JSON list of C-alpha atoms in Angstrom, two decimals:
[
{"chain": "A", "resi": 1, "resn": "UNK", "atom": "CA", "xyz": [61.23, 71.66, 137.34]},
{"chain": "A", "resi": 2, "resn": "UNK", "atom": "CA", "xyz": [64.22, 73.28, 135.71]},
{"chain": "A", "resi": 3, "resn": "UNK", "atom": "CA", "xyz": [62.70, 76.74, 136.20]},
{"chain": "A", "resi": 4, "resn": "UNK", "atom": "CA", "xyz": [64.16, 77.17, 139.70]},
{"chain": "A", "resi": 5, "resn": "UNK", "atom": "CA", "xyz": [67.83, 76.53, 138.79]},
{"chain": "A", "resi": 6, "resn": "UNK", "atom": "CA", "xyz": [67.52, 78.61, 135.62]},
{"chain": "A", "resi": 7, "resn": "UNK", "atom": "CA", "xyz": [66.05, 81.57, 137.51]},
{"chain": "A", "resi": 8, "resn": "UNK", "atom": "CA", "xyz": [68.59, 81.23, 140.33]},
{"chain": "A", "resi": 9, "resn": "UNK", "atom": "CA", "xyz": [71.48, 81.04, 137.87]},
{"chain": "A", "resi": 10, "resn": "UNK", "atom": "CA", "xyz": [70.26, 84.12, 136.02]},
{"chain": "A", "resi": 11, "resn": "UNK", "atom": "CA", "xyz": [69.74, 85.92, 139.33]},
{"chain": "A", "resi": 12, "resn": "UNK", "atom": "CA", "xyz": [73.33, 85.11, 140.29]},
{"chain": "A", "resi": 13, "resn": "UNK", "atom": "CA", "xyz": [74.52, 86.70, 137.04]},
{"chain": "A", "resi": 14, "resn": "UNK", "atom": "CA", "xyz": [72.37, 89.77, 137.80]},
{"chain": "A", "resi": 15, "resn": "UNK", "atom": "CA", "xyz": [73.92, 89.89, 141.27]},
{"chain": "A", "resi": 16, "resn": "UNK", "atom": "CA", "xyz": [77.37, 89.82, 139.66]},
{"chain": "A", "resi": 17, "resn": "UNK", "atom": "CA", "xyz": [76.39, 92.76, 137.43]},
{"chain": "A", "resi": 18, "resn": "UNK", "atom": "CA", "xyz": [75.14, 94.71, 140.44]},
{"chain": "A", "resi": 19, "resn": "UNK", "atom": "CA", "xyz": [78.47, 94.14, 142.20]},
{"chain": "A", "resi": 20, "resn": "UNK", "atom": "CA", "xyz": [80.16, 95.66, 139.14]},
{"chain": "A", "resi": 21, "resn": "UNK", "atom": "CA", "xyz": [77.83, 98.68, 139.25]},
{"chain": "A", "resi": 22, "resn": "UNK", "atom": "CA", "xyz": [78.11, 99.19, 143.04]},
{"chain": "A", "resi": 23, "resn": "UNK", "atom": "CA", "xyz": [81.40, 97.60, 144.21]},
{"chain": "A", "resi": 24, "resn": "UNK", "atom": "CA", "xyz": [81.15, 99.06, 147.72]},
{"chain": "A", "resi": 25, "resn": "UNK", "atom": "CA", "xyz": [77.48, 98.24, 148.28]},
{"chain": "A", "resi": 26, "resn": "UNK", "atom": "CA", "xyz": [76.27, 95.33, 150.35]},
{"chain": "A", "resi": 27, "resn": "UNK", "atom": "CA", "xyz": [74.08, 92.61, 148.81]},
{"chain": "A", "resi": 28, "resn": "UNK", "atom": "CA", "xyz": [70.42, 93.22, 148.10]},
{"chain": "A", "resi": 29, "resn": "UNK", "atom": "CA", "xyz": [67.87, 91.55, 150.34]},
{"chain": "A", "resi": 30, "resn": "UNK", "atom": "CA", "xyz": [66.26, 88.31, 149.15]},
{"chain": "A", "resi": 31, "resn": "UNK", "atom": "CA", "xyz": [62.91, 90.14, 149.10]},
{"chain": "A", "resi": 32, "resn": "UNK", "atom": "CA", "xyz": [64.40, 92.79, 146.81]},
{"chain": "A", "resi": 33, "resn": "UNK", "atom": "CA", "xyz": [65.51, 90.14, 144.33]},
{"chain": "A", "resi": 34, "resn": "UNK", "atom": "CA", "xyz": [62.01, 88.63, 144.45]},
{"chain": "A", "resi": 35, "resn": "UNK", "atom": "CA", "xyz": [60.48, 92.06, 143.84]},
{"chain": "A", "resi": 36, "resn": "UNK", "atom": "CA", "xyz": [62.85, 92.64, 140.90]},
{"chain": "A", "resi": 37, "resn": "UNK", "atom": "CA", "xyz": [61.94, 89.26, 139.39]},
{"chain": "A", "resi": 38, "resn": "UNK", "atom": "CA", "xyz": [58.20, 89.98, 139.64]},
{"chain": "A", "resi": 39, "resn": "UNK", "atom": "CA", "xyz": [58.58, 93.62, 138.62]},
{"chain": "A", "resi": 40, "resn": "UNK", "atom": "CA", "xyz": [60.37, 92.74, 135.39]},
{"chain": "A", "resi": 41, "resn": "UNK", "atom": "CA", "xyz": [58.57, 89.47, 134.50]},
{"chain": "A", "resi": 42, "resn": "UNK", "atom": "CA", "xyz": [57.18, 89.12, 130.99]},
{"chain": "A", "resi": 43, "resn": "UNK", "atom": "CA", "xyz": [53.41, 89.14, 131.54]},
{"chain": "A", "resi": 44, "resn": "UNK", "atom": "CA", "xyz": [51.40, 86.50, 129.67]},
{"chain": "A", "resi": 45, "resn": "UNK", "atom": "CA", "xyz": [47.65, 86.11, 129.12]},
{"chain": "A", "resi": 46, "resn": "UNK", "atom": "CA", "xyz": [45.55, 88.88, 130.63]},
{"chain": "A", "resi": 47, "resn": "UNK", "atom": "CA", "xyz": [47.28, 91.74, 132.47]},
{"chain": "A", "resi": 48, "resn": "UNK", "atom": "CA", "xyz": [48.37, 90.96, 136.00]},
{"chain": "A", "resi": 49, "resn": "UNK", "atom": "CA", "xyz": [49.00, 87.61, 137.66]},
{"chain": "A", "resi": 50, "resn": "UNK", "atom": "CA", "xyz": [46.98, 84.52, 136.84]},
{"chain": "A", "resi": 51, "resn": "UNK", "atom": "CA", "xyz": [46.68, 80.89, 137.90]},
{"chain": "A", "resi": 52, "resn": "UNK", "atom": "CA", "xyz": [48.61, 79.59, 134.86]},
{"chain": "A", "resi": 53, "resn": "UNK", "atom": "CA", "xyz": [51.72, 81.76, 134.66]},
{"chain": "A", "resi": 54, "resn": "UNK", "atom": "CA", "xyz": [51.76, 83.57, 137.99]},
{"chain": "A", "resi": 55, "resn": "UNK", "atom": "CA", "xyz": [53.44, 86.92, 137.39]},
{"chain": "A", "resi": 56, "resn": "UNK", "atom": "CA", "xyz": [54.85, 85.76, 134.04]},
{"chain": "A", "resi": 57, "resn": "UNK", "atom": "CA", "xyz": [58.17, 84.55, 132.69]},
{"chain": "A", "resi": 58, "resn": "UNK", "atom": "CA", "xyz": [61.37, 85.56, 134.46]},
{"chain": "A", "resi": 59, "resn": "UNK", "atom": "CA", "xyz": [63.32, 88.03, 132.30]},
{"chain": "A", "resi": 60, "resn": "UNK", "atom": "CA", "xyz": [66.96, 88.23, 133.40]},
{"chain": "A", "resi": 61, "resn": "UNK", "atom": "CA", "xyz": [67.81, 90.89, 130.81]},
{"chain": "A", "resi": 62, "resn": "UNK", "atom": "CA", "xyz": [65.13, 93.22, 132.19]},
{"chain": "A", "resi": 63, "resn": "UNK", "atom": "CA", "xyz": [66.40, 92.63, 135.75]},
{"chain": "A", "resi": 64, "resn": "UNK", "atom": "CA", "xyz": [69.90, 93.73, 134.66]},
{"chain": "A", "resi": 65, "resn": "UNK", "atom": "CA", "xyz": [68.48, 96.67, 132.69]},
{"chain": "A", "resi": 66, "resn": "UNK", "atom": "CA", "xyz": [66.65, 97.81, 135.84]},
{"chain": "A", "resi": 67, "resn": "UNK", "atom": "CA", "xyz": [69.84, 97.52, 137.90]},
{"chain": "A", "resi": 68, "resn": "UNK", "atom": "CA", "xyz": [71.73, 99.54, 135.28]},
{"chain": "A", "resi": 69, "resn": "UNK", "atom": "CA", "xyz": [68.99, 102.17, 135.11]},
{"chain": "A", "resi": 70, "resn": "UNK", "atom": "CA", "xyz": [69.11, 102.51, 138.90]},
{"chain": "A", "resi": 71, "resn": "UNK", "atom": "CA", "xyz": [72.87, 103.03, 138.65]},
{"chain": "A", "resi": 72, "resn": "UNK", "atom": "CA", "xyz": [72.59, 105.63, 135.89]},
{"chain": "A", "resi": 73, "resn": "UNK", "atom": "CA", "xyz": [69.93, 107.63, 137.77]},
{"chain": "A", "resi": 74, "resn": "UNK", "atom": "CA", "xyz": [71.71, 107.35, 141.12]},
{"chain": "A", "resi": 75, "resn": "UNK", "atom": "CA", "xyz": [71.62, 104.35, 143.43]},
{"chain": "A", "resi": 76, "resn": "UNK", "atom": "CA", "xyz": [68.21, 104.09, 145.08]},
{"chain": "A", "resi": 77, "resn": "UNK", "atom": "CA", "xyz": [66.37, 106.06, 142.40]},
{"chain": "A", "resi": 78, "resn": "UNK", "atom": "CA", "xyz": [64.51, 102.97, 141.17]},
{"chain": "A", "resi": 79, "resn": "UNK", "atom": "CA", "xyz": [65.35, 100.24, 143.70]},
{"chain": "A", "resi": 80, "resn": "UNK", "atom": "CA", "xyz": [64.73, 101.16, 147.33]},
{"chain": "A", "resi": 81, "resn": "UNK", "atom": "CA", "xyz": [65.29, 99.09, 150.46]},
{"chain": "A", "resi": 82, "resn": "UNK", "atom": "CA", "xyz": [63.87, 100.44, 153.70]},
{"chain": "A", "resi": 83, "resn": "UNK", "atom": "CA", "xyz": [62.14, 99.55, 156.93]},
{"chain": "A", "resi": 84, "resn": "UNK", "atom": "CA", "xyz": [58.83, 100.94, 158.07]},
{"chain": "A", "resi": 85, "resn": "UNK", "atom": "CA", "xyz": [57.12, 100.86, 161.45]},
{"chain": "A", "resi": 86, "resn": "UNK", "atom": "CA", "xyz": [53.46, 100.48, 162.29]},
{"chain": "A", "resi": 87, "resn": "UNK", "atom": "CA", "xyz": [51.67, 103.72, 161.49]},
{"chain": "A", "resi": 88, "resn": "UNK", "atom": "CA", "xyz": [54.72, 105.30, 159.82]},
{"chain": "A", "resi": 89, "resn": "UNK", "atom": "CA", "xyz": [54.25, 104.93, 156.05]},
{"chain": "A", "resi": 90, "resn": "UNK", "atom": "CA", "xyz": [56.93, 105.81, 153.52]},
{"chain": "A", "resi": 91, "resn": "UNK", "atom": "CA", "xyz": [56.01, 107.90, 150.47]},
{"chain": "A", "resi": 92, "resn": "UNK", "atom": "CA", "xyz": [57.88, 108.87, 147.32]},
{"chain": "A", "resi": 93, "resn": "UNK", "atom": "CA", "xyz": [56.92, 111.23, 144.50]},
{"chain": "A", "resi": 94, "resn": "UNK", "atom": "CA", "xyz": [57.35, 109.86, 140.99]},
{"chain": "A", "resi": 95, "resn": "UNK", "atom": "CA", "xyz": [57.15, 111.85, 137.75]},
{"chain": "A", "resi": 96, "resn": "UNK", "atom": "CA", "xyz": [56.01, 109.86, 134.71]},
{"chain": "A", "resi": 97, "resn": "UNK", "atom": "CA", "xyz": [56.61, 111.55, 131.34]},
{"chain": "A", "resi": 98, "resn": "UNK", "atom": "CA", "xyz": [53.95, 111.44, 128.64]},
{"chain": "A", "resi": 99, "resn": "UNK", "atom": "CA", "xyz": [53.50, 108.07, 126.94]},
{"chain": "A", "resi": 100, "resn": "UNK", "atom": "CA", "xyz": [55.20, 106.29, 129.84]},
{"chain": "A", "resi": 101, "resn": "UNK", "atom": "CA", "xyz": [53.64, 103.45, 131.82]},
{"chain": "A", "resi": 102, "resn": "UNK", "atom": "CA", "xyz": [54.42, 102.92, 135.50]},
{"chain": "A", "resi": 103, "resn": "UNK", "atom": "CA", "xyz": [55.03, 99.78, 137.53]},
{"chain": "A", "resi": 104, "resn": "UNK", "atom": "CA", "xyz": [55.70, 99.64, 141.27]},
{"chain": "A", "resi": 105, "resn": "UNK", "atom": "CA", "xyz": [56.45, 96.50, 143.26]},
{"chain": "A", "resi": 106, "resn": "UNK", "atom": "CA", "xyz": [57.00, 95.95, 146.97]},
{"chain": "A", "resi": 107, "resn": "UNK", "atom": "CA", "xyz": [58.05, 92.68, 148.59]},
{"chain": "A", "resi": 108, "resn": "UNK", "atom": "CA", "xyz": [59.12, 91.70, 152.07]},
{"chain": "A", "resi": 109, "resn": "UNK", "atom": "CA", "xyz": [60.25, 88.61, 153.93]},
{"chain": "A", "resi": 110, "resn": "UNK", "atom": "CA", "xyz": [57.53, 87.90, 156.46]},
{"chain": "A", "resi": 111, "resn": "UNK", "atom": "CA", "xyz": [58.37, 85.98, 159.65]},
{"chain": "A", "resi": 112, "resn": "UNK", "atom": "CA", "xyz": [56.60, 82.71, 160.35]},
{"chain": "A", "resi": 113, "resn": "UNK", "atom": "CA", "xyz": [52.97, 83.16, 161.34]},
{"chain": "A", "resi": 114, "resn": "UNK", "atom": "CA", "xyz": [50.37, 80.82, 162.79]},
{"chain": "A", "resi": 115, "resn": "UNK", "atom": "CA", "xyz": [49.08, 78.67, 159.93]},
{"chain": "A", "resi": 116, "resn": "UNK", "atom": "CA", "xyz": [45.64, 77.08, 160.09]},
{"chain": "A", "resi": 117, "resn": "UNK", "atom": "CA", "xyz": [45.09, 73.42, 160.89]},
{"chain": "A", "resi": 118, "resn": "UNK", "atom": "CA", "xyz": [46.54, 71.02, 158.32]},
{"chain": "A", "resi": 119, "resn": "UNK", "atom": "CA", "xyz": [43.13, 69.88, 157.10]},
{"chain": "A", "resi": 120, "resn": "UNK", "atom": "CA", "xyz": [42.40, 73.37, 155.73]},
{"chain": "A", "resi": 121, "resn": "UNK", "atom": "CA", "xyz": [45.65, 73.82, 153.79]},
{"chain": "A", "resi": 122, "resn": "UNK", "atom": "CA", "xyz": [44.27, 71.97, 150.77]},
{"chain": "A", "resi": 123, "resn": "UNK", "atom": "CA", "xyz": [41.51, 74.52, 150.36]},
{"chain": "A", "resi": 124, "resn": "UNK", "atom": "CA", "xyz": [42.05, 76.74, 147.28]},
{"chain": "A", "resi": 125, "resn": "UNK", "atom": "CA", "xyz": [41.58, 79.86, 149.38]},
{"chain": "A", "resi": 126, "resn": "UNK", "atom": "CA", "xyz": [42.35, 80.54, 153.01]},
{"chain": "A", "resi": 127, "resn": "UNK", "atom": "CA", "xyz": [39.67, 82.90, 154.32]},
{"chain": "A", "resi": 128, "resn": "UNK", "atom": "CA", "xyz": [41.95, 84.37, 156.99]},
{"chain": "A", "resi": 129, "resn": "UNK", "atom": "CA", "xyz": [45.23, 86.13, 156.25]},
{"chain": "A", "resi": 130, "resn": "UNK", "atom": "CA", "xyz": [48.21, 84.74, 158.15]},
{"chain": "A", "resi": 131, "resn": "UNK", "atom": "CA", "xyz": [50.71, 87.50, 157.42]},
{"chain": "A", "resi": 132, "resn": "UNK", "atom": "CA", "xyz": [52.61, 88.76, 160.44]},
{"chain": "A", "resi": 133, "resn": "UNK", "atom": "CA", "xyz": [53.47, 92.04, 158.70]},
{"chain": "A", "resi": 134, "resn": "UNK", "atom": "CA", "xyz": [50.85, 93.20, 156.21]},
{"chain": "A", "resi": 135, "resn": "UNK", "atom": "CA", "xyz": [52.25, 95.97, 154.05]},
{"chain": "A", "resi": 136, "resn": "UNK", "atom": "CA", "xyz": [50.04, 97.86, 151.62]},
{"chain": "A", "resi": 137, "resn": "UNK", "atom": "CA", "xyz": [51.13, 99.59, 148.42]},
{"chain": "A", "resi": 138, "resn": "UNK", "atom": "CA", "xyz": [49.09, 102.42, 146.90]},
{"chain": "A", "resi": 139, "resn": "UNK", "atom": "CA", "xyz": [49.85, 104.86, 144.08]},
{"chain": "A", "resi": 140, "resn": "UNK", "atom": "CA", "xyz": [47.92, 108.13, 143.94]},
{"chain": "A", "resi": 141, "resn": "UNK", "atom": "CA", "xyz": [47.72, 110.31, 140.84]},
{"chain": "A", "resi": 142, "resn": "UNK", "atom": "CA", "xyz": [48.20, 113.80, 142.28]},
{"chain": "A", "resi": 143, "resn": "UNK", "atom": "CA", "xyz": [46.57, 115.42, 139.26]},
{"chain": "A", "resi": 144, "resn": "UNK", "atom": "CA", "xyz": [43.31, 113.48, 139.44]},
{"chain": "A", "resi": 145, "resn": "UNK", "atom": "CA", "xyz": [43.31, 112.22, 143.03]},
{"chain": "A", "resi": 146, "resn": "UNK", "atom": "CA", "xyz": [42.77, 108.65, 141.77]},
{"chain": "A", "resi": 147, "resn": "UNK", "atom": "CA", "xyz": [44.31, 105.98, 143.99]},
{"chain": "A", "resi": 148, "resn": "UNK", "atom": "CA", "xyz": [45.55, 102.79, 142.34]},
{"chain": "A", "resi": 149, "resn": "UNK", "atom": "CA", "xyz": [45.71, 99.46, 144.19]},
{"chain": "A", "resi": 150, "resn": "UNK", "atom": "CA", "xyz": [47.76, 96.29, 143.60]},
{"chain": "A", "resi": 151, "resn": "UNK", "atom": "CA", "xyz": [46.83, 93.25, 141.58]},
{"chain": "A", "resi": 152, "resn": "UNK", "atom": "CA", "xyz": [44.97, 90.53, 143.45]},
{"chain": "A", "resi": 153, "resn": "UNK", "atom": "CA", "xyz": [43.86, 87.10, 142.29]},
{"chain": "A", "resi": 154, "resn": "UNK", "atom": "CA", "xyz": [40.22, 86.16, 142.52]},
{"chain": "A", "resi": 155, "resn": "UNK", "atom": "CA", "xyz": [40.29, 82.99, 144.66]},
{"chain": "A", "resi": 156, "resn": "UNK", "atom": "CA", "xyz": [36.87, 81.93, 143.35]},
{"chain": "A", "resi": 157, "resn": "UNK", "atom": "CA", "xyz": [38.45, 81.37, 139.91]},
{"chain": "A", "resi": 158, "resn": "UNK", "atom": "CA", "xyz": [41.27, 79.08, 141.05]},
{"chain": "A", "resi": 159, "resn": "UNK", "atom": "CA", "xyz": [39.43, 75.93, 139.93]},
{"chain": "A", "resi": 160, "resn": "UNK", "atom": "CA", "xyz": [37.48, 77.35, 137.00]},
{"chain": "A", "resi": 161, "resn": "UNK", "atom": "CA", "xyz": [37.83, 76.97, 133.23]},
{"chain": "A", "resi": 162, "resn": "UNK", "atom": "CA", "xyz": [41.01, 77.94, 131.43]},
{"chain": "A", "resi": 163, "resn": "UNK", "atom": "CA", "xyz": [39.57, 81.25, 130.22]},
{"chain": "A", "resi": 164, "resn": "UNK", "atom": "CA", "xyz": [38.49, 82.25, 133.72]},
{"chain": "A", "resi": 165, "resn": "UNK", "atom": "CA", "xyz": [41.79, 81.13, 135.26]},
{"chain": "A", "resi": 166, "resn": "UNK", "atom": "CA", "xyz": [43.81, 83.20, 132.80]},
{"chain": "A", "resi": 167, "resn": "UNK", "atom": "CA", "xyz": [41.78, 86.35, 133.59]},
{"chain": "A", "resi": 168, "resn": "UNK", "atom": "CA", "xyz": [41.66, 85.91, 137.34]},
{"chain": "A", "resi": 169, "resn": "UNK", "atom": "CA", "xyz": [43.32, 89.19, 138.36]},
{"chain": "A", "resi": 170, "resn": "UNK", "atom": "CA", "xyz": [41.68, 92.39, 139.47]},
{"chain": "A", "resi": 171, "resn": "UNK", "atom": "CA", "xyz": [42.92, 95.20, 141.72]},
{"chain": "A", "resi": 172, "resn": "UNK", "atom": "CA", "xyz": [42.21, 95.96, 145.35]},
{"chain": "A", "resi": 173, "resn": "UNK", "atom": "CA", "xyz": [43.60, 95.81, 148.86]},
{"chain": "A", "resi": 174, "resn": "UNK", "atom": "CA", "xyz": [45.79, 92.72, 149.28]},
{"chain": "A", "resi": 175, "resn": "UNK", "atom": "CA", "xyz": [45.88, 91.23, 152.77]},
{"chain": "A", "resi": 176, "resn": "UNK", "atom": "CA", "xyz": [47.14, 87.77, 151.79]},
{"chain": "A", "resi": 177, "resn": "UNK", "atom": "CA", "xyz": [50.49, 88.15, 150.04]},
{"chain": "A", "resi": 178, "resn": "UNK", "atom": "CA", "xyz": [53.96, 89.48, 150.86]},
{"chain": "A", "resi": 179, "resn": "UNK", "atom": "CA", "xyz": [54.41, 90.98, 147.42]},
{"chain": "A", "resi": 180, "resn": "UNK", "atom": "CA", "xyz": [52.25, 93.68, 145.83]},
{"chain": "A", "resi": 181, "resn": "UNK", "atom": "CA", "xyz": [52.51, 95.21, 142.36]},
{"chain": "A", "resi": 182, "resn": "UNK", "atom": "CA", "xyz": [50.70, 98.10, 140.69]},
{"chain": "A", "resi": 183, "resn": "UNK", "atom": "CA", "xyz": [50.74, 98.71, 136.93]},
{"chain": "A", "resi": 184, "resn": "UNK", "atom": "CA", "xyz": [49.48, 101.96, 135.41]},
{"chain": "A", "resi": 185, "resn": "UNK", "atom": "CA", "xyz": [49.06, 102.34, 131.66]},
{"chain": "A", "resi": 186, "resn": "UNK", "atom": "CA", "xyz": [50.74, 105.09, 129.67]},
{"chain": "A", "resi": 187, "resn": "UNK", "atom": "CA", "xyz": [48.78, 108.19, 128.66]},
{"chain": "A", "resi": 188, "resn": "UNK", "atom": "CA", "xyz": [49.52, 111.18, 126.46]},
{"chain": "A", "resi": 189, "resn": "UNK", "atom": "CA", "xyz": [49.93, 113.35, 129.58]},
{"chain": "A", "resi": 190, "resn": "UNK", "atom": "CA", "xyz": [52.85, 113.66, 131.99]},
{"chain": "A", "resi": 191, "resn": "UNK", "atom": "CA", "xyz": [51.75, 112.69, 135.50]},
{"chain": "A", "resi": 192, "resn": "UNK", "atom": "CA", "xyz": [52.93, 112.94, 139.10]},
{"chain": "A", "resi": 193, "resn": "UNK", "atom": "CA", "xyz": [52.24, 110.08, 141.50]},
{"chain": "A", "resi": 194, "resn": "UNK", "atom": "CA", "xyz": [52.65, 109.59, 145.23]},
{"chain": "A", "resi": 195, "resn": "UNK", "atom": "CA", "xyz": [53.77, 106.01, 145.94]},
{"chain": "A", "resi": 196, "resn": "UNK", "atom": "CA", "xyz": [53.04, 104.95, 149.52]},
{"chain": "A", "resi": 197, "resn": "UNK", "atom": "CA", "xyz": [53.96, 101.83, 151.48]},
{"chain": "A", "resi": 198, "resn": "UNK", "atom": "CA", "xyz": [52.03, 101.45, 154.73]}
]
């Protein structure tokens, strides 16, 4: 596939732009670049990930726009890198103006776990999570108290018809993946959210 070299080449150009914006800053983590790629991907089919297009089409221009927006608002305003410990979640307050949608993405590089026996790896769905570090992302609307959860794929639809496969995403607690993303639609009201990584 030529997708991998195209994405990597575009990511290298985005890395070059970041170095121009923050000449004294160290490089971003690989997990941060992955989060940026997923966060800014052009979604196709139904909202959220699906079994045809994953998170969507890589959009290098939107990655660079996000880097530039982070620079204009103050480094770390939009792109945060941090460590958390067991039982010590990190939270941030986010103000969304009226008619503004919100997207939050967290990704991490998980160390090697204990995979199941080789004869089960061909199954479309592993019933047991093998993450070593299982982070959870939630976004709470402080005005309504509603808590939003990340996208998850329905594993029962992995081998179904094309229509079912393209609408395979729902939201909930994700214990299987080392990337989580939450999308919240725009409304006519300004809103305040608490974003929490646990």
